[in-house]
Structure formats: C-alpha cells, structure tokens
Amino acid sequence: MKKNNSIGEILRKRREEKGLLLRQVAALLDVDTAILSKIERGERKAKKEQIVQLAKILELNQEDLIIQFLSERILYEIQDEELGEKALKVAEQKIKKNNTKQIKD
Amino acid sequence: MKKNNSIGEILRKRREEKGLLLRQVAALLDVDTAILSKIERGERKAKKEQIVQLAKILELNQEDLIIQFLSERILYEIQDEELGEKALKVAEQKIKKNNTKQIKD
DNA sequence: ATTAACTTGACAATATTTGTCAATTATAGC
DNA sequence: GCTATAATTGACAAATATTGTCAAGTTAAT
C-alpha cells in the first residue's frame, strides 16, 4: 500500500511511466536537468508555473497537482514551528470567515 | 463587537494602551519607525524574531501572537489561489499523518 | 504656524530562491 | 573490465523578494 506522498514522487513516477528522460522534460520546462532532478527528489521547490507546465507535459490532473504543490508550500512555511498546526487551523478559520463575509458582495 | 483581526491591529491597539510611541517601540525593536508603522498597518510583514520581541515589549501572550503571525504567513502564501482552502486542508491532513507516525520514534 | 507623531515612497542592503555548469556517480550494454 | 548515457551533486551566479534607511509629506493638537 505505497502512497505518493510528495509532489516529487508523483512527478518522477509519472515521468518514468511515460518513458521520458529528465533531459527531455527539463528541456520542455526550460531548465537544466539538475533542477528537475532536484525537484523530483524534493531537494528544491518548483515554481508554480513549472507545476502547471509539468501537469501538461506529464498529463497529470492540474488541480490536484497544484493543491499538492500549495500544501507543500504551506508546510514549508511552518516547518520546525511548534505552533504550526494551530496556526493552520487559525488560517482555515480566517478563510471560512472571509467566505461567509463574501455574501455582502 | 469589533474584533482584532490582524496582527497589526493587535500590536497597534496594545501599543496605544500602553501609551508608547512608534518611535519608542521601534527603538527597542531596532528598526526605523517607518517599518513598525507599516507592520501595524499591515503593509509589511514582520519577521518572526520581531514578533517575539514585540510580545515581550508589549506584554502580549507570545504563543498567541506567534500563532497569529504564522497564520498570516500561511494565508499570504495562498493569497489569490483558488485552490488555497483545499491546499490548507491537505496540509493539515499531512501534519496529522506525520503526528501519528511519530509513535514509532 | 509650530511641533510631534505618524505615513509614504524611493531607494539600498540583505537574504532567499532559482538557475547554470562541471565534475561525479550510477546503471546498462558490450 | 570499458564505454555510453542518465542522473546526481555541489559550487557558484543570476534573479527575485524581503527588509531596512532616509527624507519628504501628512495629520492632528495646541
């Protein structure tokens, strides 16, 4: 019951499924293979634009990939923060509060 | 029934309660008053270190202030992102999953 | 109108992120 | 063993974002 946890694993798995080389995908992305290699192994973060492109290149669901991407970005922000989980919950509450406010508009 | 929504409002309210000037607090923080002014009005983000110092200077609950600070940082990351709320939820799930994993350690 | 507190915006300094490149390691086929 | 190709690594450079300073401009009270 293995799961794709990180966006990097998702990307690598799909790239290999499609039989593409780092070099090939990197060329389409317009970066050096070194970067894509690092993204796939989680050593570097991708830019959102690159995630969008990768979804297209690898024929992955774009929304799912972006959600994955954003969630990693969020987690990165609160890494090593003891109060991170509480902050996440507060952030959610704030979003919800704003949503209900939108009724006015 | 007014609420303190932003960290800036909290800081300003408390500073005024204590009868302190921007200049005075800024000096303790070791930045120009311009920065503190901007932080209080939400035009700039504070650094975490500054939040910690401000909690001390203004005698505010440090944990609460940090939670507030982190939640704003999180929200900043997903601003303008349609999928932000979903990403937040995914981020929470991931944290929880990691928490239960910790049992092994 | 003078003064003190605060605000604003242009710019500089710093820090972080993103990228390139060359050298190295890994892997597969002779 | 060699040789080829793919991928990884790390040092460095370029680009971007953040944080800060400063001086000029408001605002508000006297």
GROMACS .gro file of C-alpha atoms (C1' of nucleotides) in nm:
model
  270
    1MET     CA    1   0.000   0.000   0.000
    2LYS     CA    2   0.255   0.257  -0.110
    3LYS     CA    3   0.139   0.612  -0.144
    4ASN     CA    4   0.268   0.907  -0.342
    5ASN     CA    5   0.339   1.145  -0.066
    6SER     CA    6   0.535   1.422  -0.221
    7ILE     CA    7   0.491   1.608  -0.543
    8GLY     CA    8   0.839   1.499  -0.640
    9GLU     CA    9   0.744   1.132  -0.619
   10ILE     CA   10   0.433   1.194  -0.824
   11LEU     CA   11   0.634   1.366  -1.094
   12ARG     CA   12   0.905   1.106  -1.110
   13LYS     CA   13   0.665   0.818  -1.114
   14ARG     CA   14   0.468   0.969  -1.398
   15ARG     CA   15   0.772   1.066  -1.598
   16GLU     CA   16   0.902   0.711  -1.580
   17GLU     CA   17   0.562   0.573  -1.670
   18LYS     CA   18   0.576   0.780  -1.984
   19GLY     CA   19   0.931   0.670  -2.055
   20LEU     CA   20   1.066   1.023  -2.059
   21LEU     CA   21   1.415   1.127  -1.959
   22LEU     CA   22   1.496   1.408  -1.719
   23ARG     CA   23   1.670   1.577  -2.007
   24GLN     CA   24   1.359   1.570  -2.222
   25VAL     CA   25   1.120   1.701  -1.963
   26ALA     CA   26   1.372   1.957  -1.844
   27ALA     CA   27   1.405   2.088  -2.198
   28LEU     CA   28   1.030   2.139  -2.222
   29LEU     CA   29   1.036   2.309  -1.885
   30ASP     CA   30   1.328   2.521  -2.000
   31VAL     CA   31   1.557   2.442  -1.709
   32ASP     CA   32   1.866   2.235  -1.657
   33THR     CA   33   1.818   1.868  -1.579
   34ALA     CA   34   1.982   1.934  -1.244
   35ILE     CA   35   1.683   2.136  -1.134
   36LEU     CA   36   1.425   1.884  -1.237
   37SER     CA   37   1.626   1.613  -1.069
   38LYS     CA   38   1.625   1.815  -0.750
   39ILE     CA   39   1.255   1.888  -0.774
   40GLU     CA   40   1.174   1.523  -0.816
   41ARG     CA   41   1.383   1.430  -0.517
   42GLY     CA   42   1.237   1.708  -0.306
   43GLU     CA   43   1.565   1.890  -0.274
   44ARG     CA   44   1.421   2.202  -0.434
   45LYS     CA   45   1.080   2.354  -0.461
   46ALA     CA   46   0.929   2.405  -0.802
   47LYS     CA   47   0.775   2.732  -0.908
   48LYS     CA   48   0.403   2.730  -0.960
   49GLU     CA   49   0.445   2.798  -1.327
   50GLN     CA   50   0.661   2.488  -1.356
   51ILE     CA   51   0.398   2.278  -1.184
   52VAL     CA   52   0.140   2.395  -1.434
   53GLN     CA   53   0.370   2.308  -1.720
   54LEU     CA   54   0.458   1.972  -1.571
   55ALA     CA   55   0.091   1.884  -1.537
   56LYS     CA   56   0.055   1.943  -1.908
   57ILE     CA   57   0.374   1.768  -2.011
   58LEU     CA   58   0.304   1.463  -1.798
   59GLU     CA   59  -0.071   1.470  -1.843
   60LEU     CA   60  -0.144   1.490  -1.475
   61ASN     CA   61  -0.454   1.648  -1.325
   62GLN     CA   62  -0.359   2.011  -1.290
   63GLU     CA   63  -0.579   2.096  -0.995
   64ASP     CA   64  -0.463   1.801  -0.792
   65LEU     CA   65  -0.103   1.882  -0.864
   66ILE     CA   66  -0.147   2.245  -0.767
   67ILE     CA   67  -0.319   2.151  -0.444
   68GLN     CA   68  -0.030   1.921  -0.369
   69PHE     CA   69   0.215   2.195  -0.455
   70LEU     CA   70   0.046   2.458  -0.241
   71SER     CA   71   0.013   2.225   0.054
   72GLU     CA   72   0.385   2.161   0.044
   73ARG     CA   73   0.449   2.532   0.030
   74ILE     CA   74   0.231   2.582   0.334
   75LEU     CA   75   0.405   2.305   0.524
   76TYR     CA   76   0.739   2.454   0.432
   77GLU     CA   77   0.636   2.783   0.591
   78ILE     CA   78   0.564   2.623   0.925
   79GLN     CA   79   0.838   2.365   0.930
   80ASP     CA   80   1.008   2.343   1.269
   81GLU     CA   81   0.735   2.560   1.417
   82GLU     CA   82   0.582   2.409   1.727
   83LEU     CA   83   0.271   2.614   1.678
   84GLY     CA   84   0.237   2.532   1.312
   85GLU     CA   85  -0.064   2.307   1.340
   86LYS     CA   86  -0.252   2.558   1.549
   87ALA     CA   87  -0.163   2.829   1.302
   88LEU     CA   88  -0.300   2.614   1.020
   89LYS     CA   89  -0.630   2.584   1.198
   90VAL     CA   90  -0.648   2.955   1.261
   91ALA     CA   91  -0.572   3.018   0.895
   92GLU     CA   92  -0.860   2.793   0.798
   93GLN     CA   93  -1.097   2.971   1.031
   94LYS     CA   94  -0.998   3.303   0.882
   95ILE     CA   95  -1.060   3.180   0.531
   96LYS     CA   96  -1.401   3.049   0.627
   97LYS     CA   97  -1.491   3.372   0.797
   98ASN     CA   98  -1.399   3.559   0.483
   99ASN     CA   99  -1.604   3.325   0.269
  100THR     CA  100  -1.920   3.394   0.466
  101LYS     CA  101  -1.848   3.764   0.454
  102GLN     CA  102  -1.847   3.746   0.078
  103ILE     CA  103  -2.225   3.724   0.090
  104LYS     CA  104  -2.228   4.101   0.105
  105ASP     CA  105  -2.060   4.149  -0.230
  106MET     CA  106  -1.850   4.388   1.854
  107LYS     CA  107  -1.517   4.481   1.694
  108LYS     CA  108  -1.251   4.216   1.666
  109ASN     CA  109  -0.878   4.231   1.631
  110ASN     CA  110  -0.835   4.060   1.303
  111SER     CA  111  -0.480   4.125   1.206
  112ILE     CA  112  -0.160   4.110   1.399
  113GLY     CA  113  -0.104   4.471   1.306
  114GLU     CA  114  -0.423   4.578   1.477
  115ILE     CA  115  -0.333   4.381   1.785
  116LEU     CA  116   0.006   4.545   1.804
  117ARG     CA  117  -0.120   4.895   1.750
  118LYS     CA  118  -0.401   4.860   1.998
  119ARG     CA  119  -0.169   4.730   2.264
  120ARG     CA  120   0.098   4.990   2.198
  121GLU     CA  121  -0.158   5.265   2.237
  122GLU     CA  122  -0.298   5.107   2.552
  123LYS     CA  123   0.050   5.124   2.697
  124GLY     CA  124   0.091   5.482   2.583
  125LEU     CA  125   0.402   5.408   2.381
  126LEU     CA  126   0.511   5.588   2.068
  127LEU     CA  127   0.610   5.419   1.744
  128ARG     CA  128   0.950   5.573   1.793
  129GLN     CA  129   0.994   5.414   2.132
  130VAL     CA  130   0.890   5.066   2.035
  131ALA     CA  131   1.081   5.086   1.710
  132ALA     CA  132   1.395   5.175   1.900
  133LEU     CA  133   1.357   4.868   2.118
  134LEU     CA  134   1.297   4.661   1.807
  135ASP     CA  135   1.599   4.821   1.647
  136VAL     CA  136   1.426   4.931   1.329
  137ASP     CA  137   1.311   5.258   1.184
  138THR     CA  138   0.968   5.380   1.288
  139ALA     CA  139   0.865   5.353   0.924
  140ILE     CA  140   0.886   4.976   0.944
  141LEU     CA  141   0.686   4.944   1.261
  142SER     CA  142   0.427   5.178   1.118
  143LYS     CA  143   0.399   4.957   0.815
  144ILE     CA  144   0.379   4.641   1.019
  145GLU     CA  145   0.099   4.782   1.230
  146ARG     CA  146  -0.096   4.884   0.924
  147GLY     CA  147  -0.037   4.551   0.753
  148GLU     CA  148   0.166   4.699   0.476
  149ARG     CA  149   0.466   4.484   0.563
  150LYS     CA  150   0.516   4.151   0.726
  151ALA     CA  151   0.718   4.132   1.044
  152LYS     CA  152   0.996   3.883   1.091
  153LYS     CA  153   0.933   3.614   1.347
  154GLU     CA  154   1.210   3.746   1.567
  155GLN     CA  155   1.038   4.083   1.574
  156ILE     CA  156   0.711   3.925   1.677
  157VAL     CA  157   0.882   3.756   1.967
  158GLN     CA  158   1.038   4.084   2.074
  159LEU     CA  159   0.711   4.270   2.034
  160ALA     CA  160   0.533   4.019   2.254
  161LYS     CA  161   0.785   4.096   2.526
  162ILE     CA  162   0.786   4.470   2.479
  163LEU     CA  163   0.409   4.496   2.473
  164GLU     CA  164   0.348   4.219   2.724
  165LEU     CA  165   0.134   4.016   2.490
  166ASN     CA  166   0.095   3.640   2.503
  167GLN     CA  167   0.379   3.515   2.292
  168GLU     CA  168   0.221   3.193   2.173
  169ASP     CA  169  -0.099   3.361   2.066
  170LEU     CA  170   0.094   3.625   1.880
  171ILE     CA  171   0.310   3.369   1.703
  172ILE     CA  172   0.006   3.166   1.601
  173GLN     CA  173  -0.145   3.482   1.462
  174PHE     CA  174   0.177   3.562   1.284
  175LEU     CA  175   0.215   3.217   1.131
  176SER     CA  176  -0.144   3.204   1.020
  177GLU     CA  177  -0.098   3.530   0.834
  178ARG     CA  178   0.214   3.393   0.673
  179ILE     CA  179   0.021   3.087   0.560
  180LEU     CA  180  -0.260   3.296   0.422
  181TYR     CA  181  -0.010   3.511   0.241
  182GLU     CA  182   0.126   3.204   0.065
  183ILE     CA  183  -0.211   3.110  -0.078
  184GLN     CA  184  -0.350   3.454  -0.146
  185ASP     CA  185  -0.523   3.473  -0.483
  186GLU     CA  186  -0.505   3.095  -0.512
  187GLU     CA  187  -0.839   2.942  -0.593
  188LEU     CA  188  -0.728   2.612  -0.452
  189GLY     CA  189  -0.586   2.761  -0.135
  190GLU     CA  190  -0.851   2.634   0.100
  191LYS     CA  191  -0.822   2.282  -0.033
  192ALA     CA  192  -0.446   2.301  -0.003
  193LEU     CA  193  -0.483   2.407   0.359
  194LYS     CA  194  -0.690   2.103   0.433
  195VAL     CA  195  -0.442   1.876   0.262
  196ALA     CA  196  -0.162   2.035   0.461
  197GLU     CA  197  -0.350   1.961   0.782
  198GLN     CA  198  -0.403   1.602   0.685
  199LYS     CA  199  -0.036   1.562   0.613
  200ILE     CA  200   0.059   1.705   0.951
  201LYS     CA  201  -0.180   1.473   1.126
  202LYS     CA  202  -0.050   1.175   0.936
  203ASN     CA  203   0.300   1.265   1.043
  204ASN     CA  204   0.193   1.304   1.402
  205THR     CA  205   0.059   0.952   1.421
  206LYS     CA  206   0.371   0.822   1.252
  207GLN     CA  207   0.578   0.970   1.531
  208ILE     CA  208   0.465   0.687   1.752
  209LYS     CA  209   0.744   0.481   1.602
  210ASP     CA  210   1.020   0.713   1.720
  211DA     C1'  211   0.204   7.847   1.231
  212DT     C1'  212   0.469   7.534   1.510
  213DT     C1'  213   0.550   7.098   1.682
  214DA     C1'  214   0.532   6.598   1.745
  215DA     C1'  215   0.361   6.162   1.568
  216DC     C1'  216   0.297   5.911   1.208
  217DT     C1'  217   0.291   5.789   0.697
  218DT     C1'  218   0.463   5.743   0.240
  219DG     C1'  219   0.756   5.624  -0.135
  220DA     C1'  220   1.209   5.592  -0.349
  221DC     C1'  221   1.593   5.358  -0.296
  222DA     C1'  222   1.978   5.048  -0.074
  223DA     C1'  223   2.122   4.643   0.163
  224DT     C1'  224   2.038   4.159   0.258
  225DA     C1'  225   1.859   3.726   0.215
  226DT     C1'  226   1.639   3.373  -0.034
  227DT     C1'  227   1.531   3.142  -0.443
  228DT     C1'  228   1.624   2.982  -0.883
  229DG     C1'  229   1.941   2.865  -1.226
  230DT     C1'  230   2.395   2.712  -1.471
  231DC     C1'  231   2.777   2.440  -1.512
  232DA     C1'  232   3.126   2.094  -1.448
  233DA     C1'  233   3.255   1.703  -1.206
  234DT     C1'  234   3.097   1.281  -1.012
  235DT     C1'  235   2.826   0.863  -0.952
  236DA     C1'  236   2.516   0.500  -1.116
  237DT     C1'  237   2.348   0.189  -1.449
  238DA     C1'  238   2.319  -0.083  -1.862
  239DG     C1'  239   2.521  -0.289  -2.267
  240DC     C1'  240   2.913  -0.455  -2.477
  241DG     C1'  241   3.696  -0.481  -1.748
  242DC     C1'  242   3.549  -0.045  -2.087
  243DT     C1'  243   3.204   0.296  -2.292
  244DA     C1'  244   2.772   0.527  -2.325
  245DT     C1'  245   2.401   0.753  -2.129
  246DA     C1'  246   2.132   0.910  -1.736
  247DA     C1'  247   2.108   1.108  -1.318
  248DT     C1'  248   2.310   1.340  -0.906
  249DT     C1'  249   2.586   1.662  -0.655
  250DG     C1'  250   2.788   2.083  -0.512
  251DA     C1'  251   2.997   2.530  -0.601
  252DC     C1'  252   2.883   2.931  -0.781
  253DA     C1'  253   2.600   3.310  -1.039
  254DA     C1'  254   2.182   3.543  -1.156
  255DA     C1'  255   1.740   3.682  -1.047
  256DT     C1'  256   1.387   3.791  -0.719
  257DA     C1'  257   1.196   3.903  -0.284
  258DT     C1'  258   1.240   4.084   0.170
  259DT     C1'  259   1.389   4.403   0.495
  260DG     C1'  260   1.575   4.832   0.602
  261DT     C1'  261   1.703   5.355   0.573
  262DC     C1'  262   1.606   5.806   0.477
  263DA     C1'  263   1.385   6.227   0.362
  264DA     C1'  264   0.979   6.448   0.247
  265DG     C1'  265   0.492   6.462   0.325
  266DT     C1'  266   0.052   6.426   0.621
  267DT     C1'  267  -0.220   6.471   1.016
  268DA     C1'  268  -0.369   6.646   1.441
  269DA     C1'  269  -0.318   6.912   1.854
  270DT     C1'  270  -0.202   7.337   2.057
   0.00000   0.00000   0.00000
